[in-house]
PDB file of C-alpha atoms in Angstrom:
ATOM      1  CA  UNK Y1457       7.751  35.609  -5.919  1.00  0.00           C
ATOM      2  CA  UNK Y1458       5.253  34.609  -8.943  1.00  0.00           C
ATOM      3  CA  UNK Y1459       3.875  31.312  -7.914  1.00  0.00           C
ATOM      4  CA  UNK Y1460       1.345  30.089 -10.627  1.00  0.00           C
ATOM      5  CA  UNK Y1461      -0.214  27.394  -7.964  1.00  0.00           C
ATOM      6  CA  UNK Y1462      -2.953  28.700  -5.194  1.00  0.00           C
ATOM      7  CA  UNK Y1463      -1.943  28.215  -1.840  1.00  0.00           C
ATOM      8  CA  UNK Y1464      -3.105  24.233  -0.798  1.00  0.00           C
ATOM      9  CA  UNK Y1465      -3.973  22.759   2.500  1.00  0.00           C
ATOM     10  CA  UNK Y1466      -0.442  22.718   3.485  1.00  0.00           C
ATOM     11  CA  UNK Y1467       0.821  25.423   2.619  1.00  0.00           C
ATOM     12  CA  UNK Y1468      -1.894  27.150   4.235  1.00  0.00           C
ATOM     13  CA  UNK Y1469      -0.887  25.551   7.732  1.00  0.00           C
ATOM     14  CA  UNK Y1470       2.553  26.501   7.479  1.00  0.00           C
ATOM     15  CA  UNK Y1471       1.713  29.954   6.555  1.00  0.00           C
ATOM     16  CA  UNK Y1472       0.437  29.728  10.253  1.00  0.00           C
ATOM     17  CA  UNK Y1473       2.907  28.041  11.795  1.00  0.00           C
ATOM     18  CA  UNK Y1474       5.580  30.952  10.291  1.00  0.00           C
ATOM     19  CA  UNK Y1475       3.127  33.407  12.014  1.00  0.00           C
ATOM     20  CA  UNK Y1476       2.947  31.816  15.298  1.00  0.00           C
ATOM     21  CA  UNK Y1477       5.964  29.946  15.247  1.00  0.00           C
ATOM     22  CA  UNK Y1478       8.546  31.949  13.619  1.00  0.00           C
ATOM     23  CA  UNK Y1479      11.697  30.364  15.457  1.00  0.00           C
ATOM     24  CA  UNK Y1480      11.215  26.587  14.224  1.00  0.00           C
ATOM     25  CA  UNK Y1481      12.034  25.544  10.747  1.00  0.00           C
ATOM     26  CA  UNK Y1482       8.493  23.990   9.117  1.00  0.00           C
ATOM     27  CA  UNK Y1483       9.958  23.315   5.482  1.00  0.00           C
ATOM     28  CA  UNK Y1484       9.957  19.751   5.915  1.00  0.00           C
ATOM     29  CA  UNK Y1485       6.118  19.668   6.687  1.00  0.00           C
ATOM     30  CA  UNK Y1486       5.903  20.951   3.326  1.00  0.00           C
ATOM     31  CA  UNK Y1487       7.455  17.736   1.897  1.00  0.00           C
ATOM     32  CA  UNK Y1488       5.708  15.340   4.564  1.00  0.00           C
ATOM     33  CA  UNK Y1489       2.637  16.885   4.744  1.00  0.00           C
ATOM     34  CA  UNK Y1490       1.719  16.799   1.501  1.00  0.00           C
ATOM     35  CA  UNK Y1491       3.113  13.179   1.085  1.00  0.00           C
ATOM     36  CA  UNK Y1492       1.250  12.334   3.529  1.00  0.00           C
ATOM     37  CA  UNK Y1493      -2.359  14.055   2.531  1.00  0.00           C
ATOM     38  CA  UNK Y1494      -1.097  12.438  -1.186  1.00  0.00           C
ATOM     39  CA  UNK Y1495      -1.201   8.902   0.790  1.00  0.00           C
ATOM     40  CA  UNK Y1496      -4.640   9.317   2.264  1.00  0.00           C
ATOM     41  CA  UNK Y1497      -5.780  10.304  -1.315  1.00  0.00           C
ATOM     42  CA  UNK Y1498      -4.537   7.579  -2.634  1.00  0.00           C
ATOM     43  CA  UNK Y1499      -5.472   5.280  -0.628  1.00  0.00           C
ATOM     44  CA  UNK Y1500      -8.956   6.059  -0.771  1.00  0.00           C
ATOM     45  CA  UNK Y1501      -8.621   5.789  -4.937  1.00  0.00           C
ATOM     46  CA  UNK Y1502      -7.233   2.706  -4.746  1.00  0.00           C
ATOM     47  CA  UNK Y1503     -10.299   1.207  -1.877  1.00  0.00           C
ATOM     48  CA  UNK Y1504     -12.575   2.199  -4.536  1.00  0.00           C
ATOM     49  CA  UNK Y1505     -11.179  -0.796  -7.123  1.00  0.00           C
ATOM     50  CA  UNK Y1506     -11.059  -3.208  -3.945  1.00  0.00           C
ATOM     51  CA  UNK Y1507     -14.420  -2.967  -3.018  1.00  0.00           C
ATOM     52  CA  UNK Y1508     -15.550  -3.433  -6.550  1.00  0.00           C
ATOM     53  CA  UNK Y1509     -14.720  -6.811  -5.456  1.00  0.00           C
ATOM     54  CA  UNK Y1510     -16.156  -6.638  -2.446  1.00  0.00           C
ATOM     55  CA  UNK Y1511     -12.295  -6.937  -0.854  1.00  0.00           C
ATOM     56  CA  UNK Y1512     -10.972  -4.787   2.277  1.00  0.00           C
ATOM     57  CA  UNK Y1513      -7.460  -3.693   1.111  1.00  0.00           C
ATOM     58  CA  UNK Y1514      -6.133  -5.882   3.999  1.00  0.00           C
ATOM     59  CA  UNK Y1515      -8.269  -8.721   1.836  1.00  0.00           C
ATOM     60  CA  UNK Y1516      -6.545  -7.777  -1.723  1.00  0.00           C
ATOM     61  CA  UNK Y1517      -2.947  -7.566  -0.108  1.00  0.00           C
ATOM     62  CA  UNK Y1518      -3.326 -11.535   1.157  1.00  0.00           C
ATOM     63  CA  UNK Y1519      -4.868 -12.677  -2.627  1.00  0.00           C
ATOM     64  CA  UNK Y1520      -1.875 -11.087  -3.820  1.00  0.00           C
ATOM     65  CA  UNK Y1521       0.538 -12.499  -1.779  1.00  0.00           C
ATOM     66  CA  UNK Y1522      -1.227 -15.682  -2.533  1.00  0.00           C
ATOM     67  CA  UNK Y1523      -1.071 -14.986  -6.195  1.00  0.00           C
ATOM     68  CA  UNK Y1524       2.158 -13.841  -6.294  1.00  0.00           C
ATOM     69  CA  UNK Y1525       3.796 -17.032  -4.717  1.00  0.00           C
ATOM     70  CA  UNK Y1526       2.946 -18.689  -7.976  1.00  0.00           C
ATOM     71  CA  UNK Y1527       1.394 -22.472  -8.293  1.00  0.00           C
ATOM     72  CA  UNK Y1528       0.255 -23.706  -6.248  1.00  0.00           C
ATOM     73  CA  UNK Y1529      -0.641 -20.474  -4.619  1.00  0.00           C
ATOM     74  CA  UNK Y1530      -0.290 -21.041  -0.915  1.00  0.00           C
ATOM     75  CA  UNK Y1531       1.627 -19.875   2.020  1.00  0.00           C
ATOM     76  CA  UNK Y1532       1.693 -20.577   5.707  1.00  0.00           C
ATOM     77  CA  UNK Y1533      -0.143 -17.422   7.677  1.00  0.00           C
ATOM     78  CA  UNK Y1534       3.206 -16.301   9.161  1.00  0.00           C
ATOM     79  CA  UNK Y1535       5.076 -16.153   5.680  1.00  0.00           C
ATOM     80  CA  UNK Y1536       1.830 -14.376   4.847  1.00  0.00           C
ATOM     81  CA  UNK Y1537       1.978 -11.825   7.384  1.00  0.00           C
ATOM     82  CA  UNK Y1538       6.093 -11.144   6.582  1.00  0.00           C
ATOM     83  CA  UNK Y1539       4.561 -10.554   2.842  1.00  0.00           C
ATOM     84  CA  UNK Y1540       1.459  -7.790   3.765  1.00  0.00           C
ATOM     85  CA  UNK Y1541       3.620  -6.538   6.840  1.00  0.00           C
ATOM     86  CA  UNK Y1542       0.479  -7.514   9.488  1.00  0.00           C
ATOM     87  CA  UNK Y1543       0.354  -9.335  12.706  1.00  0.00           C
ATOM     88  CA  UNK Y1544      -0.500 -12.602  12.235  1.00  0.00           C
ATOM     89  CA  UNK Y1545      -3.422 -12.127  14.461  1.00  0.00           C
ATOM     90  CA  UNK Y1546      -5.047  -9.500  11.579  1.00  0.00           C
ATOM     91  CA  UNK Y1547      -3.850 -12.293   9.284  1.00  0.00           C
ATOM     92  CA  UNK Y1548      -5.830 -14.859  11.178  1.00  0.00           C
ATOM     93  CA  UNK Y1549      -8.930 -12.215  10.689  1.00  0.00           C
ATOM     94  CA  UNK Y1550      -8.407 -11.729   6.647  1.00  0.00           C
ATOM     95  CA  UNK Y1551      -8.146 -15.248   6.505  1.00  0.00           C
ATOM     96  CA  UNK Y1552     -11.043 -16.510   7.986  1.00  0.00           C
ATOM     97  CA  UNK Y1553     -13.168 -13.423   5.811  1.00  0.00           C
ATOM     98  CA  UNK Y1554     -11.774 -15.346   2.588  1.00  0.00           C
ATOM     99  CA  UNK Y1555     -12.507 -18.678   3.980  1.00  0.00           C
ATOM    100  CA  UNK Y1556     -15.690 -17.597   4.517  1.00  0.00           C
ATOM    101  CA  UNK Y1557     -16.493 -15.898   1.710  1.00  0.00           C
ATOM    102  CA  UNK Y1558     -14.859 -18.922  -0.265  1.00  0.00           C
ATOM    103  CA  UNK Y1559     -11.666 -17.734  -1.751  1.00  0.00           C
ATOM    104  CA  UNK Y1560      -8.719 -19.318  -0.017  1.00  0.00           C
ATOM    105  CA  UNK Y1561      -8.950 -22.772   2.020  1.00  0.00           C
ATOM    106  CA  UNK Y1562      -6.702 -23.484   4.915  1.00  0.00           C
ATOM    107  CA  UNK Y1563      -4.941 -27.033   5.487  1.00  0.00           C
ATOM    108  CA  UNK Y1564      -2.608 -28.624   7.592  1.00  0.00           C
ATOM    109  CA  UNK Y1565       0.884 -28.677   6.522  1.00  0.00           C
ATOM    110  CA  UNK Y1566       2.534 -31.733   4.500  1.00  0.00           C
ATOM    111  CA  UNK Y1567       5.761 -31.041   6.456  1.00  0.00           C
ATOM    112  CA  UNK Y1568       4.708 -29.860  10.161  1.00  0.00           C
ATOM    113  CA  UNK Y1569       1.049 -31.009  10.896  1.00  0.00           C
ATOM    114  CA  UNK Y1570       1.259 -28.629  13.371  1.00  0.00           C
ATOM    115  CA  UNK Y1571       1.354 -25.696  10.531  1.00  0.00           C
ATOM    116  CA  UNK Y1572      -1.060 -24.382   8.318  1.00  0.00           C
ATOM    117  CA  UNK Y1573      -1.339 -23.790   4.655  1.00  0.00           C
ATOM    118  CA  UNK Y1574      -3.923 -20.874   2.935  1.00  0.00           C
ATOM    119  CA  UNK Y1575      -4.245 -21.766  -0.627  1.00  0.00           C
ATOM    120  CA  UNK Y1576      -6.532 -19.640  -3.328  1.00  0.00           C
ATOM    121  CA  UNK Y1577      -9.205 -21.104  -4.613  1.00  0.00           C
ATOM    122  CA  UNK Y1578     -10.417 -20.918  -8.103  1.00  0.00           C
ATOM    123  CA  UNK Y1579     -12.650 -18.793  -7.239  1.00  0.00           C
ATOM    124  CA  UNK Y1580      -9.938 -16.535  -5.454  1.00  0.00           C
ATOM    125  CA  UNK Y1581      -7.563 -17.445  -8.258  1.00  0.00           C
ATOM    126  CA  UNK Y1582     -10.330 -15.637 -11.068  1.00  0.00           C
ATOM    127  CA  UNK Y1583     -11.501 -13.119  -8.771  1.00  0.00           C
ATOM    128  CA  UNK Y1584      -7.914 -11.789  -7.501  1.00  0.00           C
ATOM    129  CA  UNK Y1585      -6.706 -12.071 -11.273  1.00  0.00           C
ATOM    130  CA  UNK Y1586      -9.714  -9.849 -12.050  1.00  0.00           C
ATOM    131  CA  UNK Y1587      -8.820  -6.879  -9.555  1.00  0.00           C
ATOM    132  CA  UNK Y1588      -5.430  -7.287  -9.973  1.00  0.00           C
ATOM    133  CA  UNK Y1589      -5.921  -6.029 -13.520  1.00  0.00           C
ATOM    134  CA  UNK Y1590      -8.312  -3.481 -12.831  1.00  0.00           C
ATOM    135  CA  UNK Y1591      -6.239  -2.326  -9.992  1.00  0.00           C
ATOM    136  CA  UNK Y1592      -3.216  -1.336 -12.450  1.00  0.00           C
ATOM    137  CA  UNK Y1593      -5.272   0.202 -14.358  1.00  0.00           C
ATOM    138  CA  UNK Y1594      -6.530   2.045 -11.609  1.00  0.00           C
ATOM    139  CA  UNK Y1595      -2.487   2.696 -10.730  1.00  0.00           C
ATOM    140  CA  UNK Y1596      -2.217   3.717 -14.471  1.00  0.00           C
ATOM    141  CA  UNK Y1597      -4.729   6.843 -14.461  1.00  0.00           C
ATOM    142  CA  UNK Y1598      -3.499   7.815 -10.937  1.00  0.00           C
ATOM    143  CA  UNK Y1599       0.261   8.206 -12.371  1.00  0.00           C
ATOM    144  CA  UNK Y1600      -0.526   9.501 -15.522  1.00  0.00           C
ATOM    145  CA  UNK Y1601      -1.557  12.606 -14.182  1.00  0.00           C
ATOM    146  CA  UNK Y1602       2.222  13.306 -14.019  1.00  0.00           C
ATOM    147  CA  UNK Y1603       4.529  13.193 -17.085  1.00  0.00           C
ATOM    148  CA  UNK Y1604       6.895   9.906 -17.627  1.00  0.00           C
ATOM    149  CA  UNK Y1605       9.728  11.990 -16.624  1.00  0.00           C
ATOM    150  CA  UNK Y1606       8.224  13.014 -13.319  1.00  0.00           C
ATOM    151  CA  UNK Y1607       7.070   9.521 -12.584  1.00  0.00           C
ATOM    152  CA  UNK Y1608      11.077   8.624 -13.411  1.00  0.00           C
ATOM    153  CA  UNK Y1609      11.306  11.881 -11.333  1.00  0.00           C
ATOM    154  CA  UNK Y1610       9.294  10.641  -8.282  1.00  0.00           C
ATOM    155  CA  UNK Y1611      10.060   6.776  -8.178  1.00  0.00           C
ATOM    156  CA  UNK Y1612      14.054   6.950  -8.177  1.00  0.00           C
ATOM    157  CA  UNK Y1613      13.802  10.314  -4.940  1.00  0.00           C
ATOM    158  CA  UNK Y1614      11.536   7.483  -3.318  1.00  0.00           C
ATOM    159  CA  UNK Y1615      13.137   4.508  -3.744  1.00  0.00           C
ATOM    160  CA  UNK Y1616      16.326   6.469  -2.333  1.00  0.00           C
ATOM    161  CA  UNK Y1617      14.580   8.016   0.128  1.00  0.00           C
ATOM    162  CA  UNK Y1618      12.638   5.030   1.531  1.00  0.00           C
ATOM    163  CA  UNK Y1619      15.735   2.782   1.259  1.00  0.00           C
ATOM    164  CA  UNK Y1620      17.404   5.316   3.700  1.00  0.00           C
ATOM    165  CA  UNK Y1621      14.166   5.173   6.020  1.00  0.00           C
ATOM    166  CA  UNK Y1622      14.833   1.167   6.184  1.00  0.00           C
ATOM    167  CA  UNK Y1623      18.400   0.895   6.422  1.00  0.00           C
ATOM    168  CA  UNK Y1624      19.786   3.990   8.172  1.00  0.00           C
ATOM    169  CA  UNK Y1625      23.865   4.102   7.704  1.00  0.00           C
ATOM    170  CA  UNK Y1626      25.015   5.045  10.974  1.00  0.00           C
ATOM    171  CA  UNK Y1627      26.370   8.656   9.577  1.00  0.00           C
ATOM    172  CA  UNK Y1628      22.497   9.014   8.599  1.00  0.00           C
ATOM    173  CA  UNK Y1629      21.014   8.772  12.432  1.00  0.00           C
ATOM    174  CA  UNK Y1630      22.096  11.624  13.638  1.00  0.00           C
TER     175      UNK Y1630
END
């Protein structure tokens, strides 16, 4: 078989697992190893832009949230931790870094005193606006290294495949 592309990490280890472990099927490492190297890489790309900003990615994620929710950019810590899927304890840590640091205030809730409220600042308003930007951009150059058809490609197999991850149809648990 002519195959143009050198052998890559992956491929490497399942070359050894077919040596050592010729009776179990190691295709699908193929697909989630490299998925999952692709992840790390990524992940690391898109750090870089955050701490431009001198934001964890745990940091960015709550400014977004924050952002996202539209004026006048607040939400109680639990709604925040449904929105960057964390515990509310590690939401109780990010938030007290941005308090600190002057980007989000907390207050007691008009409607349960009780509850909390984390609101942006305008500092956090212009700073999260700011590496927002530069963070699709960022997003931009990583996906333009494929074509628009394999980005097409790529985002409908993972939206189908992830949707099938979160909501398993009882034929699909096997």
């Amino acid at each position: 078989m002519d195959d143009p592309q050198p052998l890559d990490r992956v491929a490497r280890i399942q070359a050894d697992w077919r040596r050592e472990r010729p009776d179990i099927d190691i295709a699908p490492q193929g697909v989630i190893g490299r998925l999952h190297r692709l992840a790390d890489q990524l992940t690391e790309e898109l750090c870089l832009v955050y701490g431009r900003y001198g934001l964890s990615e745990g940091e960015f994620d709550v400014l977004c949230a924050l952002r996202r929710a539209g004026e006048p950019y607040e939400r109680a810590p639990g709604e925040l931790a449904a929105h960057t899927m964390v515990t509310t304890g590690a939401m109780t840590k990010r938030i007290d870094r941005l308090e600190r640091a002057g980007l989000v205030t907390r207050r007691r809730s008009d409607d349960d005193q009780r509850g909390r409220i984390v609101a942006l600042t305008r500092p956090g308003r212009e700073l999260i606006d700011r590496a927002f930007t530069d963070h699709m951009r960022n997003e931009r150059r990583l996906l333009d290294l494929l074509t628009p058809a394999e980005t097409q490609a790529l985002e409908g197999l993972l939206t189908t495949w992830l949707s099938r991850v979160e909501n398993p149809r009882p034929s699909d648990s096997k």
